[in-house]
Amino acid sequence: MRKIPAPAPNVYWISIILLTLFALCPLQALAKDPVVGRYLQASGETIRLQLTVRDPAPQTLILQQLLPAGTRVTSTSPRAKKISQHNGEVKWLFTGVARGKIEVVMRVQPPVPAGTVKGSFRYRMPNGAMREGHVGK
Amino acid sequence: MVKIDGGRVRQLREQKSLTQLYLATAVQVTTDTISRWENRRYPTIKRENAIKLAEALEVELDVILERQPDPEPVSEPDVRSSQQSHDSFQKKTQGPADKSNKGVLVRWPILLLSATMAAVIALVGWVYFHQDVPTEPSVSASRSLPAHCTPGQVFPVNIEVSVKEGEPLAFIVKEQLPAGVTVVNASPPLSNSGQKGNTLKWLKKGHGTQLFTYAATIEHQFDETDEFTGGIAVNDQSRAPSAIIGDNTILVTTYHWADSNRDRVISDSEILSVYDQFGEAEQLGIDLDLLEEIWLGSGYSWNPDTKSYDILP
């Protein structure tokens, strides 16, 4: 009967190193982000995005959208805390955030081309660490 | 027929500077025969030829005869050959052992890993089963307050109390305020004895982590540091109150209390910290609208004349 050769010593060392790294790696680093954002509609006169909040949900969340120069915001829902016409910055501050979905609608003039609106959000984790995410397509 | 030592014959001939021709003539054989005797191609020769050979070499017959193997250590040429055979024997016998040594070398990392994991499991188990069960309640409290504030502006103070016992425990939180500090509001509300002079008191019953927050103002001059002190007393006269640890000083400056890095801007991180740490700040009388205005602007400055903040657009 043909004998199966023993694995090379390198395999053992690689296994030990991988196991050690896995044991030392904080679980938080492996966990999914609690907040994820995506655009439902990112062009035209109506910009619509959705934020999905999972546990552990942050208590407070800041959303920022940057519009192309010359774009005027005619309305926001929920109401934005800040609308800056000169630099196209629109900011929201959500407090008392709970697990679920947050939908934000912004109407602009003139209609914006696709890919010209950039969204980002910031929040604090339970351990105090700041997290930032970008609103995807 | 006798066995001669051909090497010995050659050695003796060369010592006496004799030629093979001379020996051949003396023994009455050919030089080829002498050569073959010396090279041991004819290990045995006629006894009479051996005698003639010995006479030609002027030695006794025994000197040129091949010696029988004896128990004593042999001469050098023989030792070398026997050592080689011994080494080869050793190699043969060591073959399987080499493989076993190799097997140990290959396997020792995994043995080390197994031993380490077993030691970690044993240590965790030992700690778990040997940890002391608390025989008396453990109560601790820590205070967090801003590093600085502006005179007359309301700032929040948090006292977090941890009671480590299963059954609800009655305890008193006592906070001693420095001179010049005025309490605006508190959550939960102060006990009936409430505020006496510069002392705040809460009477509570519970377990786990509980938060006590109050809002205060300071009317001191600039650059003066004030100290906050306090303690937790439980319903056990045998135990002395535990001191409240954590922040105990605040600097009266021109910086907003939420501007933790003193860059005259309320950043996203700073406003998130305020809302996360002081959820009931607005109910305590803290002007969060003002804070948001500063956050939305590009900065602020303290106006000592109006005793308010000038917000930069």
Short mmCIF file of C-alpha atoms in Angstrom, two decimals:
data_model
loop_
_atom_site.label_atom_id
_atom_site.label_comp_id
_atom_site.label_asym_id
_atom_site.label_seq_id
_atom_site.Cartn_x
_atom_site.Cartn_y
_atom_site.Cartn_z
CA MET A 1 0.00 0.00 0.00
CA ARG A 2 1.33 3.41 -0.94
CA LYS A 3 2.23 5.54 2.06
CA ILE A 4 1.01 9.10 2.23
CA PRO A 5 3.99 11.37 2.82
CA ALA A 6 3.92 13.54 5.93
CA PRO A 7 3.28 17.26 5.32
CA ALA A 8 6.27 19.52 5.21
CA PRO A 9 7.27 21.24 8.47
CA ASN A 10 6.30 24.60 6.95
CA VAL A 11 2.64 23.58 7.04
CA TYR A 12 2.78 23.22 10.80
CA TRP A 13 4.36 26.65 11.28
CA ILE A 14 1.83 28.28 8.95
CA SER A 15 -0.99 26.65 10.90
CA ILE A 16 0.40 27.86 14.22
CA ILE A 17 0.81 31.41 12.94
CA LEU A 18 -2.68 31.52 11.44
CA LEU A 19 -4.26 30.17 14.61
CA THR A 20 -2.39 32.70 16.72
CA LEU A 21 -3.42 35.59 14.50
CA PHE A 22 -7.02 34.43 14.55
CA ALA A 23 -7.02 34.20 18.34
CA LEU A 24 -5.50 37.64 18.72
CA CYS A 25 -7.69 39.33 16.11
CA PRO A 26 -10.44 41.30 17.88
CA LEU A 27 -13.87 40.14 16.98
CA GLN A 28 -14.98 43.69 16.38
CA ALA A 29 -12.60 43.95 13.47
CA LEU A 30 -14.29 40.98 11.88
CA ALA A 31 -17.84 42.14 12.56
CA LYS A 32 -19.91 43.86 9.90
CA ASP A 33 -20.40 47.61 10.08
CA PRO A 34 -23.62 48.49 11.95
CA VAL A 35 -24.47 51.23 9.41
CA VAL A 36 -24.58 50.75 5.65
CA GLY A 37 -25.77 53.33 3.13
CA ARG A 38 -26.77 53.10 -0.52
CA TYR A 39 -28.33 55.37 -3.10
CA LEU A 40 -31.73 54.40 -4.31
CA GLN A 41 -31.68 57.26 -6.81
CA ALA A 42 -28.53 59.29 -7.35
CA SER A 43 -29.33 61.44 -10.37
CA GLY A 44 -31.99 63.81 -11.61
CA GLU A 45 -34.04 66.20 -9.51
CA THR A 46 -34.63 63.75 -6.66
CA ILE A 47 -31.75 62.21 -4.72
CA ARG A 48 -32.86 59.31 -2.56
CA LEU A 49 -30.69 57.26 -0.25
CA GLN A 50 -31.23 54.64 2.42
CA LEU A 51 -29.25 54.00 5.59
CA THR A 52 -29.56 50.54 7.12
CA VAL A 53 -28.79 50.42 10.85
CA ARG A 54 -28.01 47.12 12.56
CA ASP A 55 -27.01 46.22 16.11
CA PRO A 56 -25.04 47.58 17.85
CA ALA A 57 -26.87 50.68 16.62
CA PRO A 58 -25.16 54.02 17.31
CA GLN A 59 -27.17 56.55 19.25
CA THR A 60 -26.29 59.44 16.97
CA LEU A 61 -25.48 59.56 13.28
CA ILE A 62 -24.25 62.34 10.99
CA LEU A 63 -25.04 62.17 7.27
CA GLN A 64 -23.33 64.45 4.77
CA GLN A 65 -23.95 64.81 1.06
CA LEU A 66 -21.87 66.83 -1.37
CA LEU A 67 -23.54 68.23 -4.45
CA PRO A 68 -21.94 69.57 -7.63
CA ALA A 69 -21.19 73.27 -7.69
CA GLY A 70 -24.16 75.40 -8.62
CA THR A 71 -26.76 72.92 -7.37
CA ARG A 72 -29.57 74.36 -5.31
CA VAL A 73 -31.40 72.28 -2.72
CA THR A 74 -35.13 72.93 -2.85
CA SER A 75 -36.24 70.53 -0.09
CA THR A 76 -34.97 67.78 2.20
CA SER A 77 -36.73 65.04 4.12
CA PRO A 78 -36.01 64.72 6.99
CA ARG A 79 -34.99 68.32 7.32
CA ALA A 80 -31.27 68.89 6.96
CA LYS A 81 -29.40 70.69 9.69
CA LYS A 82 -27.20 72.52 7.23
CA ILE A 83 -27.45 73.40 3.57
CA SER A 84 -24.46 75.23 2.22
CA GLN A 85 -24.97 76.58 -1.28
CA HIS A 86 -21.43 77.80 -1.77
CA ASN A 87 -19.78 74.42 -1.27
CA GLY A 88 -22.71 72.07 -1.89
CA GLU A 89 -22.63 70.55 1.58
CA VAL A 90 -25.84 69.21 3.11
CA LYS A 91 -25.76 67.78 6.64
CA TRP A 92 -28.16 65.81 8.79
CA LEU A 93 -27.86 64.92 12.50
CA PHE A 94 -29.90 61.89 13.58
CA THR A 95 -30.30 61.35 17.34
CA GLY A 96 -31.94 58.50 19.18
CA VAL A 97 -31.07 56.15 16.29
CA ALA A 98 -32.55 52.64 16.48
CA ARG A 99 -32.10 49.53 14.41
CA GLY A 100 -33.89 49.78 11.07
CA LYS A 101 -33.81 51.87 7.90
CA ILE A 102 -33.57 55.62 7.44
CA GLU A 103 -34.58 57.07 4.10
CA VAL A 104 -33.41 60.53 3.10
CA VAL A 105 -34.82 62.45 0.15
CA MET A 106 -33.36 65.59 -1.31
CA ARG A 107 -34.77 67.60 -4.21
CA VAL A 108 -32.36 69.71 -6.22
CA GLN A 109 -32.21 72.04 -9.16
CA PRO A 110 -30.92 71.71 -11.80
CA PRO A 111 -31.01 67.90 -12.12
CA VAL A 112 -27.68 66.36 -11.30
CA PRO A 113 -25.89 63.80 -13.46
CA ALA A 114 -25.26 60.33 -12.14
CA GLY A 115 -22.16 59.89 -10.02
CA THR A 116 -21.87 63.55 -9.04
CA VAL A 117 -23.45 63.28 -5.60
CA LYS A 118 -21.24 61.89 -2.83
CA GLY A 119 -22.66 60.73 0.49
CA SER A 120 -20.87 59.82 3.72
CA PHE A 121 -21.88 59.16 7.32
CA ARG A 122 -20.16 59.15 10.71
CA TYR A 123 -21.00 57.65 14.09
CA ARG A 124 -19.41 56.38 17.28
CA MET A 125 -19.14 52.72 18.21
CA PRO A 126 -20.07 51.59 21.77
CA ASN A 127 -16.37 51.63 22.66
CA GLY A 128 -16.08 55.28 21.59
CA ALA A 129 -14.26 54.64 18.33
CA MET A 130 -15.33 56.78 15.38
CA ARG A 131 -16.54 55.06 12.23
CA GLU A 132 -17.06 56.54 8.80
CA GLY A 133 -18.80 55.03 5.83
CA HIS A 134 -19.66 56.05 2.29
CA VAL A 135 -23.03 55.81 0.63
CA GLY A 136 -22.71 53.25 -2.12
CA LYS A 137 -24.49 53.00 -5.41
CA MET B 1 51.63 -24.74 1.50
CA VAL B 2 51.93 -21.76 3.70
CA LYS B 3 50.31 -18.33 3.68
CA ILE B 4 52.71 -15.47 3.34
CA ASP B 5 52.16 -11.82 4.08
CA GLY B 6 52.83 -10.21 0.73
CA GLY B 7 52.85 -6.70 2.16
CA ARG B 8 55.44 -7.72 4.73
CA VAL B 9 57.58 -9.32 2.00
CA ARG B 10 57.51 -6.11 -0.03
CA GLN B 11 58.28 -4.04 3.05
CA LEU B 12 61.32 -6.18 3.94
CA ARG B 13 62.59 -6.19 0.36
CA GLU B 14 62.38 -2.41 0.13
CA GLN B 15 64.00 -1.96 3.52
CA LYS B 16 66.95 -4.03 2.37
CA SER B 17 66.98 -2.29 -1.05
CA LEU B 18 66.56 -5.58 -2.84
CA THR B 19 64.93 -6.01 -6.20
CA GLN B 20 62.24 -8.43 -7.20
CA LEU B 21 64.78 -9.86 -9.69
CA TYR B 22 67.19 -10.65 -6.83
CA LEU B 23 64.44 -12.41 -4.87
CA ALA B 24 63.28 -14.21 -7.98
CA THR B 25 66.80 -15.45 -8.60
CA ALA B 26 67.23 -16.50 -4.96
CA VAL B 27 63.97 -18.40 -4.83
CA GLN B 28 64.32 -19.59 -8.44
CA VAL B 29 61.01 -18.20 -9.62
CA THR B 30 60.08 -15.45 -12.02
CA THR B 31 59.79 -11.76 -11.11
CA ASP B 32 56.10 -12.02 -11.95
CA THR B 33 55.74 -14.63 -9.24
CA ILE B 34 57.51 -12.37 -6.74
CA SER B 35 55.15 -9.56 -7.77
CA ARG B 36 52.11 -11.75 -7.33
CA TRP B 37 53.35 -12.89 -3.89
CA GLU B 38 53.79 -9.30 -2.81
CA ASN B 39 50.35 -8.32 -4.17
CA ARG B 40 48.77 -11.32 -2.53
CA ARG B 41 47.50 -12.82 -5.71
CA TYR B 42 48.93 -16.17 -4.55
CA PRO B 43 48.06 -16.10 -0.88
CA THR B 44 49.65 -19.55 -0.39
CA ILE B 45 53.06 -20.75 -1.69
CA LYS B 46 55.19 -23.84 -1.31
CA ARG B 47 56.84 -24.06 2.05
CA GLU B 48 60.27 -24.53 0.47
CA ASN B 49 59.79 -21.37 -1.62
CA ALA B 50 58.78 -19.52 1.52
CA ILE B 51 61.92 -20.73 3.27
CA LYS B 52 64.10 -19.60 0.34
CA LEU B 53 62.29 -16.26 0.28
CA ALA B 54 62.91 -15.79 4.00
CA GLU B 55 66.57 -16.65 3.55
CA ALA B 56 66.87 -14.15 0.69
CA LEU B 57 65.30 -11.48 2.90
CA GLU B 58 67.54 -12.58 5.74
CA VAL B 59 64.65 -13.09 8.17
CA GLU B 60 63.01 -15.97 9.91
CA LEU B 61 60.23 -17.78 8.11
CA ASP B 62 57.66 -16.70 10.72
CA VAL B 63 58.34 -13.08 9.90
CA ILE B 64 56.94 -13.36 6.37
CA LEU B 65 54.10 -15.70 7.19
CA GLU B 66 50.64 -14.25 7.45
CA ARG B 67 49.60 -13.88 11.09
CA GLN B 68 46.36 -15.40 12.39
CA PRO B 69 43.72 -12.88 13.63
CA ASP B 70 44.15 -12.42 17.40
CA PRO B 71 41.94 -10.86 20.00
CA GLU B 72 44.28 -7.90 20.57
CA PRO B 73 43.75 -4.65 18.56
CA VAL B 74 44.98 -5.13 15.01
CA SER B 75 47.48 -2.98 13.15
CA GLU B 76 46.50 0.30 11.50
CA PRO B 77 45.56 -0.94 8.01
CA ASP B 78 43.24 -3.48 9.56
CA VAL B 79 41.76 -0.96 12.00
CA ARG B 80 40.84 1.31 9.13
CA SER B 81 39.00 -1.37 7.26
CA SER B 82 37.26 -2.64 10.35
CA GLN B 83 36.20 0.91 11.25
CA GLN B 84 34.65 1.34 7.82
CA SER B 85 32.66 -1.80 8.21
CA HIS B 86 31.67 -0.67 11.71
CA ASP B 87 30.48 2.68 10.32
CA SER B 88 28.46 1.06 7.61
CA PHE B 89 26.97 -1.25 10.20
CA GLN B 90 26.16 1.79 12.33
CA LYS B 91 24.52 3.49 9.37
CA LYS B 92 22.42 0.47 8.69
CA THR B 93 21.35 0.11 12.27
CA GLN B 94 20.73 3.83 12.58
CA GLY B 95 18.51 3.97 9.53
CA PRO B 96 15.22 3.45 11.32
CA ALA B 97 16.35 5.65 14.24
CA ASP B 98 17.14 8.48 11.83
CA LYS B 99 13.65 8.24 10.48
CA SER B 100 12.22 8.33 13.97
CA ASN B 101 14.33 11.40 14.82
CA LYS B 102 13.11 13.03 11.64
CA GLY B 103 9.56 12.19 12.63
CA VAL B 104 10.05 13.87 16.00
CA LEU B 105 11.51 16.97 14.35
CA VAL B 106 8.56 17.20 12.02
CA ARG B 107 6.02 16.67 14.75
CA TRP B 108 7.36 18.91 17.50
CA PRO B 109 5.65 22.13 16.30
CA ILE B 110 2.25 20.52 16.56
CA LEU B 111 3.21 19.06 19.95
CA LEU B 112 4.13 22.58 21.06
CA LEU B 113 0.83 23.94 19.77
CA SER B 114 -1.13 21.24 21.56
CA ALA B 115 0.77 21.84 24.79
CA THR B 116 0.17 25.61 24.56
CA MET B 117 -3.55 25.20 23.95
CA ALA B 118 -3.83 22.72 26.79
CA ALA B 119 -2.02 25.15 29.10
CA VAL B 120 -4.33 28.02 28.09
CA ILE B 121 -7.43 25.90 28.64
CA ALA B 122 -6.11 24.75 32.00
CA LEU B 123 -5.34 28.32 33.03
CA VAL B 124 -8.78 29.58 32.01
CA GLY B 125 -10.42 26.71 33.86
CA TRP B 126 -8.33 27.32 36.96
CA VAL B 127 -9.21 31.04 36.98
CA TYR B 128 -12.89 30.30 36.40
CA PHE B 129 -13.22 27.78 39.17
CA HIS B 130 -10.97 29.59 41.61
CA GLN B 131 -12.39 33.07 41.26
CA ASP B 132 -13.65 34.28 44.56
CA VAL B 133 -17.37 34.56 44.94
CA PRO B 134 -17.95 38.01 46.34
CA THR B 135 -19.13 37.72 49.91
CA GLU B 136 -19.96 41.42 50.15
CA PRO B 137 -21.35 43.87 47.56
CA SER B 138 -18.88 45.74 45.42
CA VAL B 139 -19.90 49.30 44.66
CA SER B 140 -17.88 51.70 42.59
CA ALA B 141 -18.50 55.08 41.02
CA SER B 142 -16.68 57.20 38.49
CA ARG B 143 -17.20 60.78 37.42
CA SER B 144 -16.76 62.31 33.99
CA LEU B 145 -16.90 66.04 33.43
CA PRO B 146 -15.48 68.30 30.73
CA ALA B 147 -11.89 69.43 31.01
CA HIS B 148 -12.90 73.09 30.65
CA CYS B 149 -15.86 75.38 30.40
CA THR B 150 -16.68 79.06 29.97
CA PRO B 151 -17.96 81.06 32.91
CA GLY B 152 -21.72 81.03 33.25
CA GLN B 153 -22.24 78.37 30.56
CA VAL B 154 -24.02 75.18 31.58
CA PHE B 155 -21.95 72.03 31.42
CA PRO B 156 -22.88 68.39 32.24
CA VAL B 157 -21.40 66.06 34.83
CA ASN B 158 -21.90 62.28 34.78
CA ILE B 159 -21.51 59.91 37.71
CA GLU B 160 -21.67 56.26 36.76
CA VAL B 161 -22.36 53.88 39.64
CA SER B 162 -21.76 50.14 39.39
CA VAL B 163 -23.28 47.80 41.94
CA LYS B 164 -21.98 44.26 41.58
CA GLU B 165 -24.51 42.19 43.42
CA GLY B 166 -27.53 40.16 42.43
CA GLU B 167 -29.96 41.62 44.97
CA PRO B 168 -30.88 45.33 44.67
CA LEU B 169 -28.82 47.39 47.06
CA ALA B 170 -29.68 50.73 48.66
CA PHE B 171 -26.92 53.30 48.32
CA ILE B 172 -26.39 57.04 48.61
CA VAL B 173 -24.47 59.06 46.05
CA LYS B 174 -22.96 62.13 47.63
CA GLU B 175 -21.30 64.82 45.52
CA GLN B 176 -19.37 67.72 47.00
CA LEU B 177 -19.18 70.70 44.65
CA PRO B 178 -16.40 73.27 44.75
CA ALA B 179 -17.22 76.81 45.69
CA GLY B 180 -18.79 78.88 42.93
CA VAL B 181 -20.50 75.90 41.23
CA THR B 182 -24.26 76.12 40.89
CA VAL B 183 -26.42 73.12 39.98
CA VAL B 184 -29.01 73.85 37.31
CA ASN B 185 -30.67 70.46 37.11
CA ALA B 186 -30.15 66.78 37.92
CA SER B 187 -31.28 63.41 36.61
CA PRO B 188 -32.54 61.46 38.40
CA PRO B 189 -33.95 64.19 40.60
CA LEU B 190 -32.09 64.80 43.83
CA SER B 191 -33.42 63.15 46.97
CA ASN B 192 -35.62 65.00 49.40
CA SER B 193 -32.61 66.32 51.24
CA GLY B 194 -31.44 67.34 47.78
CA GLN B 195 -28.85 70.04 47.78
CA LYS B 196 -27.45 71.32 51.00
CA GLY B 197 -24.92 73.99 50.45
CA ASN B 198 -22.43 72.52 48.00
CA THR B 199 -23.48 68.90 48.56
CA LEU B 200 -25.75 66.88 46.30
CA LYS B 201 -27.36 63.64 47.38
CA TRP B 202 -29.19 60.85 45.61
CA LEU B 203 -30.76 57.94 47.42
CA LYS B 204 -31.28 54.95 45.18
CA LYS B 205 -31.87 51.24 45.31
CA GLY B 206 -30.79 48.99 42.53
CA HIS B 207 -28.00 46.97 41.00
CA GLY B 208 -25.97 47.00 37.83
CA THR B 209 -24.85 50.24 36.23
CA GLN B 210 -26.75 53.44 36.96
CA LEU B 211 -26.16 56.96 35.70
CA PHE B 212 -26.50 60.17 37.71
CA THR B 213 -26.20 63.39 35.73
CA TYR B 214 -26.36 67.00 36.70
CA ALA B 215 -25.86 70.28 34.89
CA ALA B 216 -23.94 73.10 36.53
CA THR B 217 -22.35 76.46 35.91
CA ILE B 218 -19.24 78.12 37.28
CA GLU B 219 -18.83 81.84 37.74
CA HIS B 220 -15.18 81.78 38.63
CA GLN B 221 -12.46 83.85 37.09
CA PHE B 222 -10.40 82.39 34.27
CA ASP B 223 -7.65 79.80 34.77
CA GLU B 224 -8.92 78.68 38.15
CA THR B 225 -9.19 74.97 38.71
CA ASP B 226 -11.93 73.60 40.90
CA GLU B 227 -12.17 70.18 42.49
CA PHE B 228 -15.20 67.94 42.71
CA THR B 229 -15.30 65.23 45.37
CA GLY B 230 -17.85 62.63 46.31
CA GLY B 231 -18.51 59.12 47.53
CA ILE B 232 -20.88 56.18 47.55
CA ALA B 233 -22.29 54.88 50.81
CA VAL B 234 -24.10 51.56 51.03
CA ASN B 235 -26.57 50.32 53.62
CA ASP B 236 -23.87 48.77 55.79
CA GLN B 237 -22.41 50.77 58.62
CA SER B 238 -19.44 48.44 58.82
CA ARG B 239 -18.20 49.67 55.50
CA ALA B 240 -16.79 53.12 54.81
CA PRO B 241 -18.08 55.07 51.79
CA SER B 242 -16.21 54.54 48.51
CA ALA B 243 -14.81 57.63 46.87
CA ILE B 244 -15.96 58.63 43.41
CA ILE B 245 -13.01 58.21 41.07
CA GLY B 246 -12.39 59.79 37.67
CA ASP B 247 -12.39 63.45 36.62
CA ASN B 248 -12.43 65.87 39.54
CA THR B 249 -11.22 69.17 38.11
CA ILE B 250 -12.44 71.62 35.50
CA LEU B 251 -10.69 74.64 34.06
CA VAL B 252 -12.61 77.86 33.52
CA THR B 253 -11.48 79.18 30.14
CA THR B 254 -12.84 80.66 26.91
CA TYR B 255 -13.38 77.28 25.28
CA HIS B 256 -16.78 75.61 24.99
CA TRP B 257 -16.96 72.54 27.22
CA ALA B 258 -17.71 70.32 24.18
CA ASP B 259 -14.62 71.59 22.32
CA SER B 260 -12.44 68.88 23.79
CA ASN B 261 -9.37 69.62 21.66
CA ARG B 262 -9.69 73.40 22.06
CA ASP B 263 -9.50 74.19 18.37
CA ARG B 264 -12.49 76.58 18.53
CA VAL B 265 -14.49 74.23 16.31
CA ILE B 266 -17.11 71.68 17.31
CA SER B 267 -16.28 68.74 15.07
CA ASP B 268 -18.48 65.81 14.05
CA SER B 269 -16.67 63.64 16.57
CA GLU B 270 -17.21 66.12 19.39
CA ILE B 271 -20.92 66.59 18.80
CA LEU B 272 -21.41 62.83 18.48
CA SER B 273 -19.65 62.41 21.84
CA VAL B 274 -21.97 64.93 23.45
CA TYR B 275 -25.10 63.21 22.26
CA ASP B 276 -23.80 59.74 23.05
CA GLN B 277 -22.53 60.56 26.54
CA PHE B 278 -25.18 63.05 27.63
CA GLY B 279 -28.41 61.75 26.15
CA GLU B 280 -30.59 63.86 28.46
CA ALA B 281 -28.48 66.97 28.07
CA GLU B 282 -31.33 69.08 26.73
CA GLN B 283 -33.58 68.15 29.61
CA LEU B 284 -30.87 69.21 32.00
CA GLY B 285 -30.80 72.71 30.57
CA ILE B 286 -27.81 72.32 28.28
CA ASP B 287 -28.19 74.42 25.14
CA LEU B 288 -27.82 71.81 22.43
CA ASP B 289 -29.19 74.19 19.79
CA LEU B 290 -26.27 76.51 20.45
CA LEU B 291 -23.94 73.56 20.30
CA GLU B 292 -25.36 72.55 16.93
CA GLU B 293 -25.03 76.08 15.63
CA ILE B 294 -21.37 76.12 16.53
CA TRP B 295 -21.00 72.66 14.94
CA LEU B 296 -22.61 73.82 11.71
CA GLY B 297 -20.48 76.93 11.59
CA SER B 298 -16.79 77.23 10.88
CA GLY B 299 -15.82 78.08 14.44
CA TYR B 300 -16.56 80.22 17.50
CA SER B 301 -15.02 82.67 19.88
CA TRP B 302 -15.93 83.74 23.40
CA ASN B 303 -17.20 87.24 23.82
CA PRO B 304 -16.44 88.30 27.41
CA ASP B 305 -18.54 91.42 27.09
CA THR B 306 -21.75 89.66 26.13
CA LYS B 307 -20.63 86.46 27.91
CA SER B 308 -21.70 84.45 24.90
CA TYR B 309 -20.20 82.76 21.86
CA ASP B 310 -19.70 84.50 18.53
CA ILE B 311 -20.26 81.88 15.87
CA LEU B 312 -18.27 82.11 12.66
CA PRO B 313 -20.35 81.37 9.54
#
